[in-house]
């Protein structure tokens, strides 16, 4: 059974060309969904456009523990097939590379059947009300202060200074894990946050606790305090927090009952009071281009102004949708904005929509016959992501413990800040492919790593045609700049985890490592730092794409946006989503993007009053 929010607002209804709102927001994910709700709550008529449907009442999405099922679900999944490099031979060595067999099934691996078509590396996105915040694991962490201050240093806008972002967190947060009154947190916002139970750490005789204590020692903390440290507030406000290596309690955007909290909830709550909040939602609606006028306020030679959006209506119109039927199109109409158009399609679709609308590198647009509105070479450039990897093993018997979550600095880090976020436990996560993950049975044991502060943001999002239903070409160009440094930092994290696991003792030990050094734990002859770096260079994965429409300085030729999210060289157009970050924000971008949405709300409302 499908769970849908049936409404007269469904985009299957053909609209009049004169349909006009104050604001149009394209995309309902962590950037666009909260922004649209905020603008409506401020009294402005707002249209929110979403290419997918609504699964907010579906337990597969509403229960955050079902994130594996939701991210695999064809009901909302968009499959982007990305590359990690320009080297075809290297791409074929990714062990979860995916092939279309031609009979409706996928082959995963490096020995495909004859005639199979190579697709690439799966990068699932969610076409659904709430965006990728509806199919992720909901992990919440904050960027490093230097990530926020990067914008201050490049643009001079002091409103981006790190302390101001604590106020924004408190505005949107509804903390569900600490007593009311904690000055670091908010309790009246729309986004619930909850944490994990650390009671399992009280059993000093378990192999899992022995590993935990050794891990605690290796990151520079007192092992006897491990059961206390594991309850540390990962979203807390500490002096010099970015330099503190410690255990933490993993936080998620969910409530204490395990119900997902996302932009979906906030948008639906806003729609529930139409008399008070003028928000209109169009589902199953694909934005095909932004519409512009040639002059602004009647003045000659003024920059082009965004005045609306062209839309195509119908389900599964975008070719990344596995349910898309080739040749299917929908009716095309226009909707208009009195004030502004805001693009919030994410790191892949926002640059694509800008380019389809005539904003981007002029040579690329000319190649596809797209009339140039503004030459912005940075659109689709600077694509970045956290590198992710893992060390996986099989224990002799199940450890039956909870998660160990830590943020720490490896000894070889490039600066004084922490550079690794890890979570360890009896699970399997090795990236994405159709039907992921591999289940290694009850004895599986893993530490998964997110590398913080990647040195290389050389990825690109490029058009393959002028057809808005086509999927762009996406290449992350992993490790292209300063790659060896990043690789060795990831290797150092794996070495630390391996050393901690050696403390397990019987009955869980000995461990049999599956990767990156197959064989008895710590005894593989091919486990040098270089051996492991070679492995991670081929097998690292990611799912935190950012920065493809990045904010930057006036004199930066690749800057797409100013510090108020305005697209440079045109009026009435902003981009508010993870593509706006100039650098990858910390370890997980979901919460930072929802904070970004609140920051954009304040900028837009301030401009509306001027």
Coordinates of C-alpha atoms in Angstrom, one line a residue:
X1 CA 0.0 0.0 0.0
X2 CA 1.3 3.5 -0.9
X3 CA 0.8 6.3 1.6
X4 CA 0.1 9.6 -0.1
X5 CA -1.2 13.0 1.0
X6 CA -3.9 13.5 -1.5
X7 CA -4.6 17.2 -2.2
X8 CA -6.0 19.5 -4.7
X9 CA -2.5 20.9 -4.7
X10 CA -1.2 17.8 -6.6
X11 CA 0.6 18.9 -9.7
X12 CA -1.4 16.7 -12.0
X13 CA -3.7 19.7 -12.2
X14 CA -2.8 22.0 -15.1
X15 CA -2.4 25.5 -13.8
X16 CA -3.1 28.9 -15.5
X17 CA -0.2 30.8 -16.9
X18 CA -1.2 33.7 -14.7
X19 CA -0.7 31.7 -11.4
X20 CA 1.4 34.1 -9.3
X21 CA 2.9 34.0 -5.8
X22 CA 5.3 36.2 -3.9
X23 CA 7.9 33.5 -3.8
X24 CA 8.5 30.2 -5.6
X25 CA 10.8 27.6 -4.1
X26 CA 12.0 24.7 -6.2
X27 CA 12.8 21.6 -4.1
X28 CA 11.4 20.6 -0.7
X29 CA 14.6 19.1 0.9
X30 CA 16.6 20.4 3.8
X31 CA 17.2 23.8 2.1
X32 CA 13.9 24.5 0.3
X33 CA 11.3 22.8 2.5
X34 CA 11.9 24.8 5.7
X35 CA 12.5 28.0 3.7
X36 CA 9.1 27.7 2.0
X37 CA 7.4 27.1 5.3
X38 CA 9.1 30.0 6.9
X39 CA 8.2 32.4 4.1
X40 CA 4.5 31.3 4.3
X41 CA 4.6 31.7 8.1
X42 CA 5.9 35.2 7.6
X43 CA 2.7 36.0 5.6
X44 CA 4.0 35.7 2.0
X45 CA 2.2 33.6 -0.6
X46 CA 4.7 30.9 -1.4
X47 CA 4.7 28.0 -3.9
X48 CA 6.8 25.0 -3.1
X49 CA 7.5 22.7 -6.1
X50 CA 8.6 19.1 -5.5
X51 CA 9.3 16.5 -8.3
X52 CA 8.2 13.6 -6.1
X53 CA 5.2 12.7 -3.9
X54 CA 4.6 12.7 -0.2
X55 CA 5.5 9.6 2.0
X56 CA 5.3 11.4 5.3
X57 CA 2.7 8.9 6.6
X58 CA 4.5 5.8 5.3
X59 CA 6.4 3.9 8.1
X60 CA 9.2 3.1 5.7
X61 CA 10.1 6.8 5.9
X62 CA 8.5 8.0 9.1
X63 CA 10.4 5.5 11.3
X64 CA 14.0 6.5 11.1
X65 CA 15.3 3.0 11.8
X66 CA 14.0 2.0 8.3
X67 CA 16.5 4.2 6.5
X68 CA 18.0 1.3 4.5
X69 CA 14.6 0.4 3.2
X70 CA 13.7 4.0 2.4
X71 CA 16.9 4.7 0.5
X72 CA 16.4 1.5 -1.5
X73 CA 12.8 2.3 -2.2
X74 CA 11.9 2.9 -5.9
X75 CA 8.9 4.9 -4.7
X76 CA 11.2 7.9 -4.1
X77 CA 14.7 6.9 -5.3
X78 CA 16.5 8.8 -8.0
X79 CA 19.5 7.0 -9.3
X80 CA 22.5 9.1 -10.2
X81 CA 25.3 7.1 -11.7
X82 CA 28.5 9.0 -10.9
X83 CA 32.2 8.8 -11.5
X84 CA 35.0 9.2 -9.0
X85 CA 37.7 10.0 -11.6
X86 CA 38.4 10.5 -15.3
X87 CA 40.2 7.1 -15.5
X88 CA 37.8 4.4 -17.0
X89 CA 40.1 1.6 -15.8
X90 CA 40.0 3.0 -12.2
X91 CA 36.2 3.3 -12.3
X92 CA 35.9 -0.4 -13.2
X93 CA 37.8 -1.4 -10.1
X94 CA 35.2 0.0 -7.7
X95 CA 33.9 -3.3 -6.2
X96 CA 30.2 -2.1 -6.1
X97 CA 30.2 -0.5 -9.6
X98 CA 26.8 -1.2 -11.2
X99 CA 25.8 -2.6 -14.6
X100 CA 22.4 -2.8 -16.4
X101 CA 22.0 -6.4 -17.5
X102 CA 19.2 -5.5 -20.0
X103 CA 16.7 -7.8 -18.4
X104 CA 15.5 -5.4 -15.7
X105 CA 18.1 -6.4 -13.1
X106 CA 21.5 -5.0 -12.0
X107 CA 24.8 -6.7 -11.8
X108 CA 27.1 -5.4 -9.0
X109 CA 30.8 -6.0 -9.3
X110 CA 33.8 -6.3 -11.6
X111 CA 32.9 -9.3 -13.8
X112 CA 29.7 -8.3 -15.6
X113 CA 27.8 -10.7 -17.9
X114 CA 28.3 -10.2 -21.6
X115 CA 26.4 -7.3 -23.1
X116 CA 25.8 -5.5 -19.7
X117 CA 25.9 -1.7 -19.8
X118 CA 28.1 0.0 -17.3
X119 CA 26.1 2.5 -15.3
X120 CA 28.7 3.7 -12.7
X121 CA 28.6 4.3 -9.0
X122 CA 25.1 4.6 -7.5
X123 CA 24.4 7.9 -5.7
X124 CA 20.8 7.7 -4.6
X125 CA 18.8 10.9 -4.0
X126 CA 15.2 11.2 -2.8
X127 CA 12.4 12.7 -4.9
X128 CA 9.9 13.2 -2.1
X129 CA 8.5 15.9 0.1
X130 CA 11.3 16.5 2.5
X131 CA 14.0 15.5 0.1
X132 CA 17.0 13.4 1.2
X133 CA 16.2 14.1 4.8
X134 CA 13.4 11.5 4.3
X135 CA 15.7 8.6 3.3
X136 CA 18.9 9.2 5.2
X137 CA 20.0 7.9 8.6
X138 CA 19.3 11.3 10.1
X139 CA 22.8 11.7 11.5
X140 CA 23.3 15.2 13.0
X141 CA 26.7 16.9 13.4
X142 CA 27.9 20.5 13.2
X143 CA 30.4 22.0 10.8
X144 CA 33.8 23.2 12.1
X145 CA 33.8 26.8 13.0
X146 CA 36.2 27.4 10.2
X147 CA 33.6 26.2 7.7
X148 CA 31.3 29.0 8.6
X149 CA 34.1 31.5 8.9
X150 CA 35.3 30.6 5.4
X151 CA 32.4 32.8 4.1
X152 CA 33.3 35.6 6.5
X153 CA 36.9 35.5 5.3
X154 CA 35.9 35.5 1.6
X155 CA 33.0 37.9 1.5
X156 CA 33.4 40.0 4.7
X157 CA 29.9 39.1 5.8
X158 CA 30.2 38.9 9.6
X159 CA 26.7 37.5 10.0
X160 CA 28.3 34.1 9.0
X161 CA 30.6 34.1 12.0
X162 CA 30.5 30.8 13.9
X163 CA 28.8 32.0 17.1
X164 CA 25.8 33.2 15.2
X165 CA 25.1 29.7 13.9
X166 CA 24.5 28.5 17.5
X167 CA 21.6 31.0 17.6
X168 CA 20.3 29.5 14.3
X169 CA 20.5 25.9 15.7
X170 CA 18.5 27.0 18.7
X171 CA 15.9 28.6 16.5
X172 CA 15.1 25.4 14.5
X173 CA 15.8 22.7 17.2
X174 CA 13.3 20.9 19.3
X175 CA 15.7 19.0 21.6
X176 CA 14.4 15.7 22.8
X177 CA 17.4 14.4 24.7
X178 CA 18.4 17.0 27.3
X179 CA 16.4 18.7 30.1
X180 CA 14.9 22.0 29.0
X181 CA 17.0 25.1 29.6
X182 CA 20.4 23.9 28.3
X183 CA 21.8 27.1 26.8
X184 CA 23.3 25.3 23.8
X185 CA 20.0 24.0 22.5
X186 CA 16.6 25.0 21.3
X187 CA 13.4 23.4 22.5
X188 CA 10.6 25.2 20.5
X189 CA 11.8 24.7 16.9
X190 CA 10.4 22.5 14.2
X191 CA 13.3 19.9 14.1
X192 CA 13.4 17.2 16.7
X193 CA 16.8 15.8 17.8
X194 CA 17.4 12.6 19.7
X195 CA 20.4 10.5 20.8
X196 CA 21.4 6.9 21.3
X197 CA 21.2 4.9 24.5
X198 CA 24.7 4.2 25.9
X199 CA 23.6 1.8 28.7
X200 CA 25.5 -1.1 27.1
X201 CA 28.8 0.5 28.1
X202 CA 28.2 -0.5 31.8
X203 CA 29.3 -4.2 31.2
X204 CA 33.0 -4.1 31.7
X205 CA 33.4 -7.8 30.9
X206 CA 32.1 -7.6 27.4
X207 CA 34.4 -7.6 24.4
X208 CA 32.6 -4.5 23.0
X209 CA 33.4 -2.5 26.1
X210 CA 37.1 -3.6 26.0
X211 CA 37.2 -2.3 22.4
X212 CA 35.5 0.9 23.5
X213 CA 38.0 1.5 26.3
X214 CA 41.0 0.9 24.1
X215 CA 39.5 3.2 21.4
X216 CA 39.0 5.9 24.1
X217 CA 42.7 5.6 25.1
X218 CA 43.9 5.8 21.5
X219 CA 42.1 9.1 20.9
X220 CA 43.7 10.6 24.0
X221 CA 41.0 10.2 26.6
X222 CA 40.8 8.3 29.9
X223 CA 39.6 4.8 29.2
X224 CA 38.0 4.5 32.7
X225 CA 35.7 7.4 31.7
X226 CA 34.5 5.7 28.5
X227 CA 31.0 5.0 29.7
X228 CA 30.6 8.7 30.6
X229 CA 32.2 10.1 27.5
X230 CA 29.9 8.1 25.2
X231 CA 27.0 10.2 26.5
X232 CA 28.7 13.5 25.5
X233 CA 26.5 15.9 23.6
X234 CA 27.7 15.8 20.0
X235 CA 25.8 19.0 19.3
X236 CA 27.0 20.8 22.4
X237 CA 28.8 24.1 22.7
X238 CA 32.3 23.6 24.1
X239 CA 35.4 25.8 24.0
X240 CA 37.7 24.7 21.2
X241 CA 35.2 22.0 20.4
X242 CA 36.7 21.4 16.9
X243 CA 40.0 20.3 18.6
X244 CA 38.5 17.9 21.1
X245 CA 38.9 14.2 20.3
X246 CA 36.3 12.3 22.2
X247 CA 33.4 9.8 22.3
X248 CA 29.9 11.1 21.8
X249 CA 26.3 10.0 21.7
X250 CA 25.2 10.0 18.0
X251 CA 22.4 12.5 17.4
X252 CA 19.7 12.2 14.7
X253 CA 16.9 14.4 13.4
X254 CA 14.2 12.2 15.0
X255 CA 12.2 12.2 18.3
X256 CA 12.8 10.0 21.3
X257 CA 10.3 7.5 19.9
X258 CA 12.3 7.0 16.7
X259 CA 10.0 9.0 14.4
X260 CA 11.9 10.9 11.7
X261 CA 11.8 14.7 12.0
X262 CA 12.4 16.4 8.7
X263 CA 11.2 19.3 6.4
X264 CA 8.3 17.0 5.5
X265 CA 6.8 17.5 9.0
X266 CA 7.3 21.2 9.0
X267 CA 5.8 21.7 5.5
X268 CA 2.8 19.5 6.4
X269 CA 2.2 21.4 9.6
X270 CA 2.3 24.7 7.7
X271 CA -0.1 23.4 5.1
X272 CA -2.5 22.3 7.8
X273 CA -3.4 25.9 8.5
X274 CA -4.0 27.5 5.0
X275 CA -6.1 30.4 6.5
X276 CA -3.0 31.5 8.4
X277 CA -0.1 30.4 6.2
X278 CA -0.4 31.0 2.4
X279 CA 1.7 28.0 1.3
X280 CA 0.9 26.0 -1.9
X281 CA 2.5 22.7 -2.6
X282 CA 2.8 21.2 -6.0
X283 CA 3.9 17.6 -6.0
X284 CA 5.0 15.5 -9.0
X285 CA 6.2 18.7 -10.6
X286 CA 9.5 19.0 -12.5
X287 CA 11.0 22.5 -12.8
X288 CA 12.4 22.8 -16.3
X289 CA 13.8 26.3 -16.3
X290 CA 13.7 29.7 -14.6
X291 CA 11.9 32.5 -16.5
X292 CA 13.5 35.9 -16.8
X293 CA 12.5 39.4 -17.9
X294 CA 15.0 41.5 -19.9
X295 CA 14.8 44.5 -17.6
X296 CA 14.5 45.2 -13.9
X297 CA 12.0 47.8 -12.6
X298 CA 11.7 49.1 -16.1
X299 CA 15.3 50.3 -16.2
X300 CA 17.3 49.8 -19.4
X301 CA 20.5 47.8 -19.1
X302 CA 19.5 46.4 -15.7
X303 CA 20.4 42.8 -14.9
X304 CA 17.9 40.1 -16.0
X305 CA 15.3 39.4 -13.3
X306 CA 13.8 36.0 -12.4
X307 CA 10.0 36.2 -12.7
X308 CA 8.9 32.6 -12.6
X309 CA 9.5 29.0 -13.4
X310 CA 8.5 26.8 -16.2
X311 CA 7.2 23.4 -15.0
X312 CA 6.3 20.0 -16.3
X313 CA 3.7 18.1 -14.4
X314 CA 3.4 14.4 -13.9
X315 CA 5.0 11.5 -11.9
X316 CA 8.4 10.0 -12.6
X317 CA 9.3 12.5 -15.3
X318 CA 13.0 12.7 -14.5
X319 CA 15.2 10.0 -16.0
X320 CA 17.0 9.3 -12.7
X321 CA 13.7 7.9 -11.5
X322 CA 13.8 4.1 -11.9
X323 CA 10.0 4.2 -12.7
X324 CA 10.5 6.6 -15.6
X325 CA 9.0 5.4 -18.8
X326 CA 11.1 6.5 -21.8
X327 CA 9.3 9.1 -23.9
X328 CA 7.0 10.1 -21.1
X329 CA 6.5 13.9 -20.8
X330 CA 3.9 16.0 -19.0
X331 CA 2.1 19.3 -19.8
X332 CA 4.3 22.4 -19.6
X333 CA 3.0 25.6 -17.9
X334 CA 4.4 28.6 -16.2
X335 CA 4.1 30.0 -12.6
X336 CA 5.2 33.4 -11.6
X337 CA 6.8 35.1 -8.6
X338 CA 6.3 38.8 -7.6
X339 CA 9.4 38.8 -5.5
X340 CA 11.9 36.0 -5.9
X341 CA 12.6 32.5 -7.2
X342 CA 14.6 30.2 -4.9
X343 CA 16.3 27.1 -6.3
X344 CA 16.8 24.3 -3.7
X345 CA 17.2 21.2 -5.9
X346 CA 20.5 20.0 -4.3
X347 CA 24.1 19.7 -5.4
X348 CA 23.2 17.9 -8.7
X349 CA 19.9 19.5 -9.7
X350 CA 20.4 23.1 -8.7
X351 CA 23.4 23.6 -11.1
X352 CA 21.5 21.7 -13.8
X353 CA 18.5 24.0 -13.5
X354 CA 20.6 27.1 -13.5
X355 CA 22.3 25.9 -16.7
X356 CA 19.1 25.0 -18.4
X357 CA 17.9 28.5 -17.5
X358 CA 20.9 30.2 -19.2
X359 CA 23.1 30.7 -16.2
X360 CA 26.5 29.0 -16.3
X361 CA 29.6 28.6 -18.3
X362 CA 28.9 30.2 -21.7
X363 CA 30.8 27.6 -23.7
X364 CA 28.8 24.7 -22.1
X365 CA 25.5 26.5 -22.7
X366 CA 26.4 27.3 -26.3
X367 CA 27.2 23.6 -26.9
X368 CA 23.6 22.7 -26.3
X369 CA 22.0 25.8 -27.8
X370 CA 20.8 27.3 -24.5
X371 CA 20.4 31.1 -24.7
X372 CA 22.9 32.8 -22.4
X373 CA 21.4 34.9 -19.5
X374 CA 24.5 35.2 -17.4
X375 CA 28.0 33.7 -17.9
X376 CA 28.9 32.2 -14.5
X377 CA 31.8 29.7 -14.9
X378 CA 31.4 28.4 -11.4
X379 CA 28.0 26.8 -11.9
X380 CA 28.5 23.0 -11.6
X381 CA 32.1 23.4 -10.5
X382 CA 33.7 23.0 -7.0
X383 CA 31.6 19.9 -6.3
X384 CA 32.8 18.4 -3.1
X385 CA 32.0 15.6 -0.7
X386 CA 33.2 13.8 2.4
X387 CA 35.3 10.8 1.6
X388 CA 33.9 7.7 3.4
X389 CA 35.4 4.3 4.0
X390 CA 35.3 1.5 6.5
X391 CA 37.2 -1.3 8.1
X392 CA 35.1 -4.5 8.2
X393 CA 35.7 -7.8 10.1
X394 CA 34.0 -10.9 11.4
X395 CA 34.2 -11.6 15.1
X396 CA 34.2 -15.2 16.5
X397 CA 30.8 -14.6 18.0
X398 CA 28.4 -11.6 18.1
X399 CA 29.4 -8.7 20.3
X400 CA 25.8 -7.5 20.9
X401 CA 26.6 -3.9 21.9
X402 CA 25.5 -0.5 20.8
X403 CA 27.2 2.1 18.6
X404 CA 30.5 3.7 19.5
X405 CA 30.5 7.2 18.0
X406 CA 33.7 9.4 18.0
X407 CA 35.1 12.5 16.4
X408 CA 38.8 12.6 16.6
X409 CA 42.0 13.9 15.1
X410 CA 44.5 11.5 13.6
X411 CA 48.2 12.2 14.4
X412 CA 48.9 13.0 10.7
X413 CA 46.0 15.5 10.3
X414 CA 46.9 18.6 8.2
X415 CA 45.9 21.0 11.0
X416 CA 44.8 21.0 14.7
X417 CA 41.1 20.3 14.0
X418 CA 39.5 16.8 14.2
X419 CA 39.4 15.1 10.8
X420 CA 37.5 11.8 11.3
X421 CA 33.9 11.1 12.4
X422 CA 33.4 7.4 13.0
X423 CA 30.7 5.0 14.2
X424 CA 31.5 1.4 15.1
X425 CA 29.2 -1.6 15.8
X426 CA 27.7 -4.8 14.5
X427 CA 26.4 -3.4 11.2
X428 CA 27.4 -3.3 7.5
X429 CA 27.7 -0.1 5.5
X430 CA 30.1 0.0 2.5
X431 CA 28.5 2.6 0.3
X432 CA 25.6 2.5 -2.1
X433 CA 24.5 0.1 -4.8
X434 CA 21.0 -1.3 -5.7
X435 CA 19.9 -3.5 -2.8
X436 CA 22.8 -2.4 -0.5
X437 CA 24.1 -3.4 2.1
X438 CA 25.8 -6.8 2.2
X439 CA 24.7 -8.8 5.2
X440 CA 27.7 -10.7 6.6
X441 CA 25.7 -12.2 9.4
X442 CA 25.5 -11.8 13.2
X443 CA 29.3 -11.6 13.6
X444 CA 29.8 -8.6 11.3
X445 CA 31.7 -5.7 12.9
X446 CA 32.6 -2.4 11.3
X447 CA 34.0 1.0 11.9
X448 CA 32.7 3.4 9.2
X449 CA 34.6 6.7 8.7
X450 CA 33.6 10.1 7.4
X451 CA 36.6 12.2 6.5
X452 CA 36.2 15.8 7.6
X453 CA 37.6 18.7 5.6
X454 CA 38.6 17.1 2.2
X455 CA 41.4 19.0 0.6
X456 CA 40.1 18.4 -3.0
X457 CA 36.8 19.9 -4.3
X458 CA 37.4 19.3 -8.0
X459 CA 34.1 17.7 -8.9
X460 CA 31.8 18.8 -11.7
X461 CA 28.1 18.7 -12.7
X462 CA 27.8 19.0 -16.5
X463 CA 24.9 18.9 -18.8
X464 CA 24.5 16.1 -21.3
X465 CA 21.8 17.9 -23.3
X466 CA 19.3 20.8 -23.1
X467 CA 16.5 18.3 -22.1
X468 CA 15.5 18.9 -18.4
X469 CA 14.5 15.3 -18.1
X470 CA 18.1 14.1 -18.7
X471 CA 20.5 13.4 -15.9
X472 CA 23.7 15.4 -15.8
X473 CA 27.2 14.0 -16.0
X474 CA 28.6 13.9 -12.4
X475 CA 32.3 13.4 -11.7
X476 CA 33.6 13.9 -8.2
X477 CA 37.3 13.6 -9.2
X478 CA 38.2 12.0 -5.9
X479 CA 41.6 12.8 -4.4
X480 CA 42.6 14.9 -7.4
X481 CA 44.2 17.6 -5.2
X482 CA 46.3 16.8 -2.1
X483 CA 44.8 13.3 -2.4
X484 CA 47.7 11.5 -0.7
X485 CA 47.2 13.5 2.5
X486 CA 43.5 12.7 2.7
X487 CA 44.2 9.1 2.0
X488 CA 46.8 8.7 4.7
X489 CA 44.4 10.4 7.2
X490 CA 41.8 7.8 6.4
X491 CA 44.4 5.0 6.7
X492 CA 45.4 6.4 10.1
X493 CA 41.7 6.1 11.2
X494 CA 41.6 2.5 10.0
X495 CA 44.9 1.7 11.9
X496 CA 43.5 3.1 15.1
X497 CA 40.3 1.1 14.8
X498 CA 42.2 -2.1 14.1
X499 CA 44.4 -1.5 17.2
X500 CA 41.3 -1.0 19.3
X501 CA 39.7 -4.2 18.0
X502 CA 42.8 -6.1 19.1
X503 CA 41.7 -5.5 22.7
X504 CA 38.5 -7.5 22.3
X505 CA 39.9 -10.9 23.6
X506 CA 37.8 -14.0 23.7
X507 CA 35.1 -15.0 23.2
X508 CA 34.6 -12.4 20.4
X509 CA 38.2 -12.5 19.2
X510 CA 40.0 -13.4 17.1
X511 CA 38.7 -11.2 14.3
X512 CA 38.9 -12.0 10.6
X513 CA 39.3 -8.8 8.7
X514 CA 37.4 -8.5 5.4
X515 CA 38.8 -5.2 4.2
X516 CA 41.0 -3.2 3.7
X517 CA 43.5 -5.9 4.9
X518 CA 41.8 -9.4 4.4
X519 CA 43.0 -12.0 6.8
X520 CA 43.5 -12.5 10.6
X521 CA 43.3 -9.1 12.2
X522 CA 46.6 -7.3 12.3
X523 CA 48.4 -10.2 10.6
X524 CA 47.9 -9.5 6.9
X525 CA 51.2 -9.3 5.0
X526 CA 49.7 -6.7 2.6
X527 CA 48.6 -4.1 5.2
X528 CA 51.1 -1.3 4.9
X529 CA 49.9 2.3 4.9
X530 CA 50.4 2.4 1.2
X531 CA 48.5 -0.8 0.6
X532 CA 45.6 0.6 2.5
X533 CA 45.8 4.0 0.7
X534 CA 45.7 2.2 -2.6
X535 CA 42.6 0.3 -1.4
X536 CA 40.8 3.5 -0.2
X537 CA 41.6 5.4 -3.3
X538 CA 39.7 2.8 -5.3
X539 CA 36.9 2.0 -2.8
X540 CA 36.1 5.2 -1.0
X541 CA 32.5 6.3 -1.4
X542 CA 30.3 9.2 -0.5
X543 CA 26.8 10.6 -0.1
X544 CA 27.2 14.2 1.1
X545 CA 27.5 16.2 -2.2
X546 CA 27.9 20.0 -1.7
X547 CA 29.3 23.2 -3.2
X548 CA 28.4 23.1 -6.9
X549 CA 26.8 26.6 -6.7
X550 CA 29.1 27.9 -4.1
X551 CA 29.1 31.3 -2.2
X552 CA 32.3 33.3 -2.8
X553 CA 34.0 36.6 -3.0
X554 CA 33.1 39.3 -5.6
X555 CA 36.5 38.8 -7.3
X556 CA 36.2 34.9 -7.3
X557 CA 35.5 33.9 -10.9
X558 CA 33.9 30.6 -9.7
X559 CA 31.7 32.2 -7.1
X560 CA 28.0 31.6 -8.0
X561 CA 26.3 33.2 -5.0
X562 CA 26.9 36.1 -2.7
X563 CA 26.7 35.7 1.1
X564 CA 22.9 36.2 0.9
X565 CA 22.5 33.3 -1.5
X566 CA 21.8 35.7 -4.4
X567 CA 22.8 34.4 -7.9
X568 CA 25.4 36.8 -9.2
X569 CA 24.6 39.0 -12.2
X570 CA 20.8 38.5 -12.1
X571 CA 18.0 39.8 -9.8
X572 CA 15.3 37.9 -8.0
X573 CA 17.1 34.5 -7.9
X574 CA 18.7 32.6 -5.1
X575 CA 20.0 29.1 -4.4
X576 CA 19.5 27.7 -0.9
X577 CA 20.7 24.2 -0.4
X578 CA 23.9 22.2 0.1
X579 CA 25.3 23.4 -3.2
X580 CA 25.8 26.9 -1.7
X581 CA 28.4 25.8 0.8
X582 CA 31.9 26.9 -0.4
X583 CA 33.5 24.0 1.5
X584 CA 32.1 20.6 2.7
X585 CA 30.4 21.4 6.0
X586 CA 31.8 19.1 8.7
X587 CA 30.9 15.4 8.6
X588 CA 27.2 15.3 7.6
X589 CA 25.5 18.2 5.7
X590 CA 21.8 17.5 6.5
X591 CA 21.6 19.5 9.7
X592 CA 23.9 22.3 8.4
X593 CA 21.7 22.7 5.3
X594 CA 18.6 23.0 7.5
X595 CA 20.5 25.7 9.5
X596 CA 21.4 27.3 6.1
X597 CA 17.8 27.4 5.2
X598 CA 17.0 29.5 8.4
X599 CA 19.9 31.8 7.6
X600 CA 18.5 32.3 4.1
X601 CA 15.1 33.0 5.5
X602 CA 16.5 35.8 7.5
X603 CA 18.3 37.3 4.5
X604 CA 15.2 37.1 2.3
X605 CA 12.9 38.6 4.8
X606 CA 15.3 41.4 5.5
X607 CA 15.5 42.2 1.8
X608 CA 11.7 42.0 1.5
X609 CA 11.4 44.8 4.1
X610 CA 13.9 47.1 2.4

